Short mmCIF file of C-alpha atoms in Angstrom, two decimals:
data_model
loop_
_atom_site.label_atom_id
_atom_site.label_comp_id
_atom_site.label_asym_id
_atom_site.label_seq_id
_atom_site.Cartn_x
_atom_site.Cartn_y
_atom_site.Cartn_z
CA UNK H 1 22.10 -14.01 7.00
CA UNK H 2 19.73 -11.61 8.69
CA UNK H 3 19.93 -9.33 5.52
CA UNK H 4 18.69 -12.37 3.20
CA UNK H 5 15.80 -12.59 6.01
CA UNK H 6 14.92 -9.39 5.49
CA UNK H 7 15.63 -9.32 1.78
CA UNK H 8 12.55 -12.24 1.43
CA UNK H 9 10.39 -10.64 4.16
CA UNK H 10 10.87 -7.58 2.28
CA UNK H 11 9.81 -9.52 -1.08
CA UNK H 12 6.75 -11.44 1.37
CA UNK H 13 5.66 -7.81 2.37
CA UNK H 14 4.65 -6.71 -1.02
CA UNK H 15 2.97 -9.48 -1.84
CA UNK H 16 0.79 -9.35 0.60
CA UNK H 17 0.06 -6.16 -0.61
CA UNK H 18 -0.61 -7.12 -4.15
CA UNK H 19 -3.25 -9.60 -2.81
CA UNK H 20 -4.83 -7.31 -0.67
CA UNK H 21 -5.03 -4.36 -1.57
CA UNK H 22 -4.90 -5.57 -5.53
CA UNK H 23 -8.67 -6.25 -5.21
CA UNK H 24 -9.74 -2.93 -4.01
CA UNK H 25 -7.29 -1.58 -7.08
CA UNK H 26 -9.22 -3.73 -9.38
CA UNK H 27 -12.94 -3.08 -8.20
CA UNK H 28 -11.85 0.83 -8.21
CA UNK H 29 -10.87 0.16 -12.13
CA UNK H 30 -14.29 -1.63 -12.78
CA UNK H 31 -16.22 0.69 -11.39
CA UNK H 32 -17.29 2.18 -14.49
CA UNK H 33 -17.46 -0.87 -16.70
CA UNK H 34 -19.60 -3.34 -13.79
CA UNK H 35 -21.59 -0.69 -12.13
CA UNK H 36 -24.77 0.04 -14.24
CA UNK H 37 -26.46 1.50 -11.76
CA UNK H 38 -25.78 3.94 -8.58
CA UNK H 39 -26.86 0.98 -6.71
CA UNK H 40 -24.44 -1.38 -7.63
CA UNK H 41 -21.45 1.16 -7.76
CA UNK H 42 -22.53 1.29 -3.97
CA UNK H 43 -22.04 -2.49 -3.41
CA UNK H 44 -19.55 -2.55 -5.66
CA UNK H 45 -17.69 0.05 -3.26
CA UNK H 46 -18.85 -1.60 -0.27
CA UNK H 47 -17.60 -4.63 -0.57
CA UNK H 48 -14.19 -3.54 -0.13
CA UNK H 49 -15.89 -0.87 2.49
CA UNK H 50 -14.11 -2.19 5.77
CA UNK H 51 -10.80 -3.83 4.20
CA UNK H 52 -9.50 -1.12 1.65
CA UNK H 53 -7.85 1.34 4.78
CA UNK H 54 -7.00 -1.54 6.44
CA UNK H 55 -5.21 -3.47 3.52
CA UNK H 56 -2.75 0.05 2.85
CA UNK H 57 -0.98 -1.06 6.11
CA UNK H 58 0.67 -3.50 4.77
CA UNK H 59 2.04 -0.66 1.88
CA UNK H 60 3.21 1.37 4.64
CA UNK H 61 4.85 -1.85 6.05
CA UNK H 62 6.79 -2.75 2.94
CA UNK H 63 8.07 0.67 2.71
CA UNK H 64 8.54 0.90 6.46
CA UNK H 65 10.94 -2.13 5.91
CA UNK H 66 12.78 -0.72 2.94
CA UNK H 67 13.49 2.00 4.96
CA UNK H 68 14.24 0.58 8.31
CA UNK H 69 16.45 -2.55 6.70
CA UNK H 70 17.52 -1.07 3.82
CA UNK H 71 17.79 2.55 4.19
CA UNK H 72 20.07 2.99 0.95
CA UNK H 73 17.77 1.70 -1.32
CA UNK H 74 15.33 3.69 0.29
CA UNK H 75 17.07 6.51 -0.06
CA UNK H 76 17.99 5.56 -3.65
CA UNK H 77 14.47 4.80 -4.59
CA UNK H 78 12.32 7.52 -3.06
CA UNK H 79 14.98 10.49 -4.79
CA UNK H 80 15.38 8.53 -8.13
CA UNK H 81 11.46 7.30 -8.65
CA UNK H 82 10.04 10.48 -6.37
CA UNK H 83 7.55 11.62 -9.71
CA UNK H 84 5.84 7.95 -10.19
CA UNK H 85 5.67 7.20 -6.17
CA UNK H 86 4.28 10.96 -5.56
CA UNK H 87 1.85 10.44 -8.35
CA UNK H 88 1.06 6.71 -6.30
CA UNK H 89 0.36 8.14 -3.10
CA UNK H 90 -1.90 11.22 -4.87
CA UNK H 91 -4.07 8.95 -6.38
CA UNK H 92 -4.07 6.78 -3.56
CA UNK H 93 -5.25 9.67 -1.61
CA UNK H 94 -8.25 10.50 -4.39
CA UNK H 95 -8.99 7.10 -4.01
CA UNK H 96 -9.59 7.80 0.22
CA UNK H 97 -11.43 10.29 -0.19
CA UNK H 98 -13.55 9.74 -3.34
CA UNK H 99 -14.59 6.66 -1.25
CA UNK H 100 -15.64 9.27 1.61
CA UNK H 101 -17.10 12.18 -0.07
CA UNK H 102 -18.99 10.17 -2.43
CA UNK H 103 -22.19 9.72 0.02
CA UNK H 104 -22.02 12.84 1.56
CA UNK H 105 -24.59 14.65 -0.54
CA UNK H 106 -26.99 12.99 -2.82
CA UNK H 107 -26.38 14.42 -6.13
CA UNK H 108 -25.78 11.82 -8.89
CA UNK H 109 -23.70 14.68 -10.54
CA UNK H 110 -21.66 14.73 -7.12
CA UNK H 111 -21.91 10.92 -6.81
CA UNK H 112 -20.59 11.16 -10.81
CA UNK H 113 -17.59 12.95 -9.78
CA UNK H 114 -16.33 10.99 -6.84
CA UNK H 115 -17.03 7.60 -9.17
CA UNK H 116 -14.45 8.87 -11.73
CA UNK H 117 -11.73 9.71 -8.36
CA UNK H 118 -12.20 6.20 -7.20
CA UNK H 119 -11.45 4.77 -10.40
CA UNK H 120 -8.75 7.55 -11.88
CA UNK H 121 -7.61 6.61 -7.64
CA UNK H 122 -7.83 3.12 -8.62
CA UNK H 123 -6.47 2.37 -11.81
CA UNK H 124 -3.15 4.79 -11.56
CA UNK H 125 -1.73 3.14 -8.41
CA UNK H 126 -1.80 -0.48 -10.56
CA UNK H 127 -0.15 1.00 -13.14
CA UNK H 128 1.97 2.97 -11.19
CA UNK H 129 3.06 -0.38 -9.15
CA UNK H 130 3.55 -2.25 -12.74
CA UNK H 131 5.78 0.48 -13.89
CA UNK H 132 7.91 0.55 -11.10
CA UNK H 133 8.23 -3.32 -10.29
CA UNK H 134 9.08 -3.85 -14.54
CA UNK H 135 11.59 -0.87 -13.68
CA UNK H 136 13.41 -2.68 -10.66
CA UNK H 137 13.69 -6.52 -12.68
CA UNK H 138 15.41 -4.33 -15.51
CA UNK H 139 17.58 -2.62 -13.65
CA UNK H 140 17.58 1.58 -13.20
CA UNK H 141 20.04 4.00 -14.96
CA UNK H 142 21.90 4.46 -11.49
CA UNK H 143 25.03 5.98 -11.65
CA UNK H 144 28.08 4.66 -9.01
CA UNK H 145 26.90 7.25 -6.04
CA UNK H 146 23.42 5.72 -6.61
CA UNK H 147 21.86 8.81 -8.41
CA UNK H 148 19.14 7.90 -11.32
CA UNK H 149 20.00 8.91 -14.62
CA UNK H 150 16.92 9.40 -16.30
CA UNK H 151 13.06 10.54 -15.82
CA UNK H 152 9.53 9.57 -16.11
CA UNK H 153 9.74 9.15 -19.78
CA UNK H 154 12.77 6.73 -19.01
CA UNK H 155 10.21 4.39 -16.86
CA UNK H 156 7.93 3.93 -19.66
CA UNK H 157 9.97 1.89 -21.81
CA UNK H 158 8.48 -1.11 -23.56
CA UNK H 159 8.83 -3.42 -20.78
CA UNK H 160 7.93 -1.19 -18.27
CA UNK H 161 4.57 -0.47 -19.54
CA UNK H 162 4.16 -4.03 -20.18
CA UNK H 163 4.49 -4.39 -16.57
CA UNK H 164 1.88 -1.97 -16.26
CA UNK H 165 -0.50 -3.37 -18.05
CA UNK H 166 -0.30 -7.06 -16.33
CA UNK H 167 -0.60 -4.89 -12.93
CA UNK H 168 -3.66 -3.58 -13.91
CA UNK H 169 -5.22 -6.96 -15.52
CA UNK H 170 -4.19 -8.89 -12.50
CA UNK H 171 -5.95 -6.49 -9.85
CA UNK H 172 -8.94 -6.39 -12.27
CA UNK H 173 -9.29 -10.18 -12.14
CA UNK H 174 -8.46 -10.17 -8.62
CA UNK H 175 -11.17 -7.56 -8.21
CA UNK H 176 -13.31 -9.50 -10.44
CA UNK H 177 -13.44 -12.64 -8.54
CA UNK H 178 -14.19 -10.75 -4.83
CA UNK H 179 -17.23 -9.35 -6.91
CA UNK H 180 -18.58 -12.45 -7.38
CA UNK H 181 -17.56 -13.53 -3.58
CA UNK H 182 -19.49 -10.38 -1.79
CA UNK H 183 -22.30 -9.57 -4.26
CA UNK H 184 -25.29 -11.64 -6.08
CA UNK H 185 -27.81 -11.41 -9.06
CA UNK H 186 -26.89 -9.50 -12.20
CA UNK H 187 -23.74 -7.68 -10.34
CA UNK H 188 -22.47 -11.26 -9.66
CA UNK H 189 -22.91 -12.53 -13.19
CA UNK H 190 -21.37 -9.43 -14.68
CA UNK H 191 -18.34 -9.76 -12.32
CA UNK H 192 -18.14 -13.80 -13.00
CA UNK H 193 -18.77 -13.05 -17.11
CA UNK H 194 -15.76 -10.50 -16.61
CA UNK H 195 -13.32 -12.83 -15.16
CA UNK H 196 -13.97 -15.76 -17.64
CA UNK H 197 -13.01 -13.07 -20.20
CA UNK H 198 -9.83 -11.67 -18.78
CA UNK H 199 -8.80 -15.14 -17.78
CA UNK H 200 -7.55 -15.88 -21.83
CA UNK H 201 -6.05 -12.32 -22.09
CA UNK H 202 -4.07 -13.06 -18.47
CA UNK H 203 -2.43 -16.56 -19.98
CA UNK H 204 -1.49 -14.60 -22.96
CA UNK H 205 -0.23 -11.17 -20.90
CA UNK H 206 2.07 -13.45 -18.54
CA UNK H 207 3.14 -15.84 -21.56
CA UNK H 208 4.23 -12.58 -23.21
CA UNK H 209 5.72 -11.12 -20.19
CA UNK H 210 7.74 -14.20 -18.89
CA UNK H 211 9.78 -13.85 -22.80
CA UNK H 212 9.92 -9.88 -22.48
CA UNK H 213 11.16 -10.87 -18.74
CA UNK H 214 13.87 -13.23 -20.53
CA UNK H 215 14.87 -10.63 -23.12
CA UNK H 216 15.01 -7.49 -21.04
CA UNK H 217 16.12 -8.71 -17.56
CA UNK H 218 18.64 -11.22 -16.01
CA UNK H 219 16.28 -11.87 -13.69
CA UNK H 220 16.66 -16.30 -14.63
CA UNK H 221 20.39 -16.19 -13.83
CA UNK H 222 19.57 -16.75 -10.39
CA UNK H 223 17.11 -19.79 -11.37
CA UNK H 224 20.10 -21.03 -14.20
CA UNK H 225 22.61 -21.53 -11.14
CA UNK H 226 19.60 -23.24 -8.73
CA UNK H 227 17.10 -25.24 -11.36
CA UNK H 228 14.83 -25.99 -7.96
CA UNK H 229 14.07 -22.41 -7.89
CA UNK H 230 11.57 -22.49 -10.43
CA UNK H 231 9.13 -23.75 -8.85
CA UNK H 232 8.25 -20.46 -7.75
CA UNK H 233 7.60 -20.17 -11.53
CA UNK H 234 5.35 -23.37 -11.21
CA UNK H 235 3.04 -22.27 -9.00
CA UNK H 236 1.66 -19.13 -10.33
CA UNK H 237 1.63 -21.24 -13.32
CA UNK H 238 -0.28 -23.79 -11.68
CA UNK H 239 -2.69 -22.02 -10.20
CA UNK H 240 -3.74 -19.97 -13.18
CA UNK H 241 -4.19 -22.75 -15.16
CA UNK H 242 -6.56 -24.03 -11.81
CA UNK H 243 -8.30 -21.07 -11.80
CA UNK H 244 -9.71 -21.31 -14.94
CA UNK H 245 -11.46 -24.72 -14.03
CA UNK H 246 -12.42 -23.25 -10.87
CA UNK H 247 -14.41 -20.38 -12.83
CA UNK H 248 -16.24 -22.72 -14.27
CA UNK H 249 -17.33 -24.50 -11.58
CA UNK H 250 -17.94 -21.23 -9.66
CA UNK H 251 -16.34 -21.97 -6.51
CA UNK H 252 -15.69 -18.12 -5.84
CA UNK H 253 -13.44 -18.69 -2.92
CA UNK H 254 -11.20 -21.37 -4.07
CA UNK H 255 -11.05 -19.27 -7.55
CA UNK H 256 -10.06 -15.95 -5.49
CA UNK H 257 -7.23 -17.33 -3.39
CA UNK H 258 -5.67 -19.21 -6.53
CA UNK H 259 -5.87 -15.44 -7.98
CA UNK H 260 -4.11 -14.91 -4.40
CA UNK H 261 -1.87 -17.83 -4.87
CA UNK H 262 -0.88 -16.86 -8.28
CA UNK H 263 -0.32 -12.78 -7.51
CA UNK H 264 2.07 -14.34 -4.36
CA UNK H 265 3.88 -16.74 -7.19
CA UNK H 266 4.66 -13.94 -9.94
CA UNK H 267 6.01 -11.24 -6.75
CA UNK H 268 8.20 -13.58 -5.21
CA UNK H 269 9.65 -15.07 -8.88
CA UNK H 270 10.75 -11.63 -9.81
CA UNK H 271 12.02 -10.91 -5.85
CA UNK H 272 14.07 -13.96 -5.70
CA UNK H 273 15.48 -13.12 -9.41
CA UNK H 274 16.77 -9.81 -8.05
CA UNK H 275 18.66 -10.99 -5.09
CA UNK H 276 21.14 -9.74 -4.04
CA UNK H 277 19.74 -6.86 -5.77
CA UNK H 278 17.46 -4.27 -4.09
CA UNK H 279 18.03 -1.74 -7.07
CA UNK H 280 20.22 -3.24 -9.91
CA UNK H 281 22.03 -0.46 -11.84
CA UNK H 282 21.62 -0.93 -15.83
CA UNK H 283 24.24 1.33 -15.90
CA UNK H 284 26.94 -1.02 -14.36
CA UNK H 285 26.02 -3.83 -12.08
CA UNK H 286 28.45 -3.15 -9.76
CA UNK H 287 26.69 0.38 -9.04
CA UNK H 288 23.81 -1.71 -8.26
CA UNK H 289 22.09 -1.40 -4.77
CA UNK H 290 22.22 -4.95 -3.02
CA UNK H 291 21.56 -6.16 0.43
CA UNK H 292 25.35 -5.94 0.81
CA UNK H 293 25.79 -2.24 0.47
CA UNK H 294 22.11 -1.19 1.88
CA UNK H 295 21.56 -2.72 4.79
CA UNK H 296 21.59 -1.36 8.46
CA UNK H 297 23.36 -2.94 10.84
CA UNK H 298 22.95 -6.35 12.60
CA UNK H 299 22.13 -5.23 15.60
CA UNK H 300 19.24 -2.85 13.81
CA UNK H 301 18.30 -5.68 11.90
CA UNK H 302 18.62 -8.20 14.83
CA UNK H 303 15.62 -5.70 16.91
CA UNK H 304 13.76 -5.48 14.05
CA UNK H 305 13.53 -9.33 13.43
CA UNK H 306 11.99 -9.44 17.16
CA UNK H 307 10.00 -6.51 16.91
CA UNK H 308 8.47 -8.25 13.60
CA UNK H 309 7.94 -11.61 14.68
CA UNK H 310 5.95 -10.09 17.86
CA UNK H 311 3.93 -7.62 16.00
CA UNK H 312 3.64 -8.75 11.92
CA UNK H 313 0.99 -11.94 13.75
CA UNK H 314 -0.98 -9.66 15.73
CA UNK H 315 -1.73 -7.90 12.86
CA UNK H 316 -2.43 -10.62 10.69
CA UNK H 317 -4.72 -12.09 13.14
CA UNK H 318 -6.72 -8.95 13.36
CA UNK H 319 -7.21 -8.73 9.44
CA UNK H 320 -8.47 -12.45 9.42
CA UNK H 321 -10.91 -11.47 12.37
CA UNK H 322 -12.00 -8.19 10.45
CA UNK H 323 -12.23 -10.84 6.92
CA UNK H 324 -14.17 -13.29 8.79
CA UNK H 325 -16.26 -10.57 10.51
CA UNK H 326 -17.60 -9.28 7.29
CA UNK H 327 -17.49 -12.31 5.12
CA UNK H 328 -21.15 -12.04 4.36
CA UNK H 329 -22.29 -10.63 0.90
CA UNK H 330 -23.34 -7.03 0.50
CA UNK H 331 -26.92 -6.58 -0.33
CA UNK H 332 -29.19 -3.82 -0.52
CA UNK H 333 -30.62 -3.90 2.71
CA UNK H 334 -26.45 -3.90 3.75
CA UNK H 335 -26.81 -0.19 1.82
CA UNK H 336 -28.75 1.15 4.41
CA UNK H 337 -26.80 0.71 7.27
CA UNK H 338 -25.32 4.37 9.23
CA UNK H 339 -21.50 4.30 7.32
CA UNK H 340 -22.41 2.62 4.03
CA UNK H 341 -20.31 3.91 1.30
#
């Protein structure tokens, strides 16, 4: 029981990542394609200014869990997939401190260069994350002592970089839509123009990857043995088909958290298809890492529960303070503030 538990907290974990930290991922990307000018690359970077360290806890978090609950898979993971998630945290790292360097001397060649590390810092982790996930819901060449059988090449397969790809669209929407929440005039109508654009291109992306999902994974055999399951395929459904309407009506908020809603929806589909699964072998299935064969024991588990459900609120309620705190749209006059970006 307390393995399932941690098994869907596990699955919770990283999508609260996703909608987090996907919107910094997505401005990062659009940097180059929404900011015409040095000042709105500024806004464009400030409006994720006092979230985007903040939102990389709850990274740290997910993998703190993998390791803590399921130090096999952890184990597993980090040795088998150690070239993508090295090449993760290095970008995630030019991301840092691109965002830190950039104001530091006023050179627009200087500014130029730290631009092209927030988006290279941006855009890699998405596609990184894509790669990866598309990796797990196929299964990894893992051999019975748990040893991948392949390299980077193997990860970018078909459906893998199809993964990739949605990643990267769904943070840019994502990104998109907070645009149009913290910013106004011609940066606002760009962002909103952007969105309405992508939208079409997302329904066809997640239509396309939803039959790649059926060809290449067996990801519905959990949903074929409990129908009621998909409705966690409904709701991501749902609310991108909502989001559309709420585009046009330009209700920025409402639009962003069905973005939220629908990022949750397509994590938590592909999480609940895995389980038992942490790491399914395509090798043999029953080489596959499961919550059976990777979890600690109770008693580690049992702690963690009630060092979790003490801790995991506190946090939360200091994000929504730090949300609510800075709700207010960045403007130039915002710009000149000491510890702008």
């Amino acid at each position: 029981m307390l393995e399932t538990i941690w098994f869907l907290l596990w699955g919770v974990l990283w999508a609260i990542y996703f909608i987090l930290d996907g919107y910094d991922l997505g401005i990062g990307t659009l940097l180059p394609f929404l900011g015409k000018s040095d000042t709105d690359r500024r806004i464009m970077l400030n409006s994720m200014g006092p979230f985007w360290d903040g939102n990389e806890v709850w990274l740290i978090t997910a993998g703190g869990v993998t390791f803590a609950a399921f130090p096999k898979a952890y184990a597993v993971m980090f040795s088998g997939l150690y070239t993508p998630l090295m090449l993760l945290l290095f970008a995630l790292i030019i991301r840092g401190v691109s965002l830190e360097f950039r104001h530091q001397v006023d050179s627009p060649a200087w500014r130029r260069v730290w631009d092209w590390g927030a988006t290279i810092g941006s855009f890699l982790p998405a596609l990184l994350l894509g790669v990866a996930f598309a990796n797990i819901f196929m299964g990894l060449p893992l051999d019975e002592k748990g040893v991948f059988q392949g390299n980077l090449l193997t990860l970018l397969n078909p459906y893998g970089l199809a993964g990739g790809v949605l990643f990267v669209l769904l943070f840019a929407m994502h990104g998109a839509l907070w645009l149009t929440i913290k910013s106004e005039g011609d940066l606002q109508r760009r962002a909103a123009n952007l969105a309405r654009k992508l939208w079409p291109v997302l329904v066809v992306l997640i239509g396309a990857f939803v039959v790649l999902t059926v060809i290449y994974t067996n990801l519905l055999a959990n949903y074929l043995t409990n129908p009621l399951l998909l409705v966690l395929l409904v709701a991501p459904v749902l609310a991108l088909l909502l989001l559309r309407q709420q585009i046009g009506k330009e209700d920025w908020w409402f639009a962003w958290g069905l973005s939220a809603a629908m990022i949750t929806g397509l994590t938590l589909f592909g999480v609940v298809g895995l389980y038992p699964a942490l790491l399914p072998s395509s090798i043999n299935p029953d080489y596959s890492i499961t919550i059976a064969n990777a979890a600690s024991s109770t008693l580690t588990l049992s702690i963690m529960l009630g060092v979790a459900l003490v801790f995991v609120p506190i946090v939360a309620a200091y994000q929504f303070w730090l949300y609510r705190t800075f709700s207010h749209k960045v403007t130039e006059k915002e710009l000149g503030h000491d510890g702008a970006y």
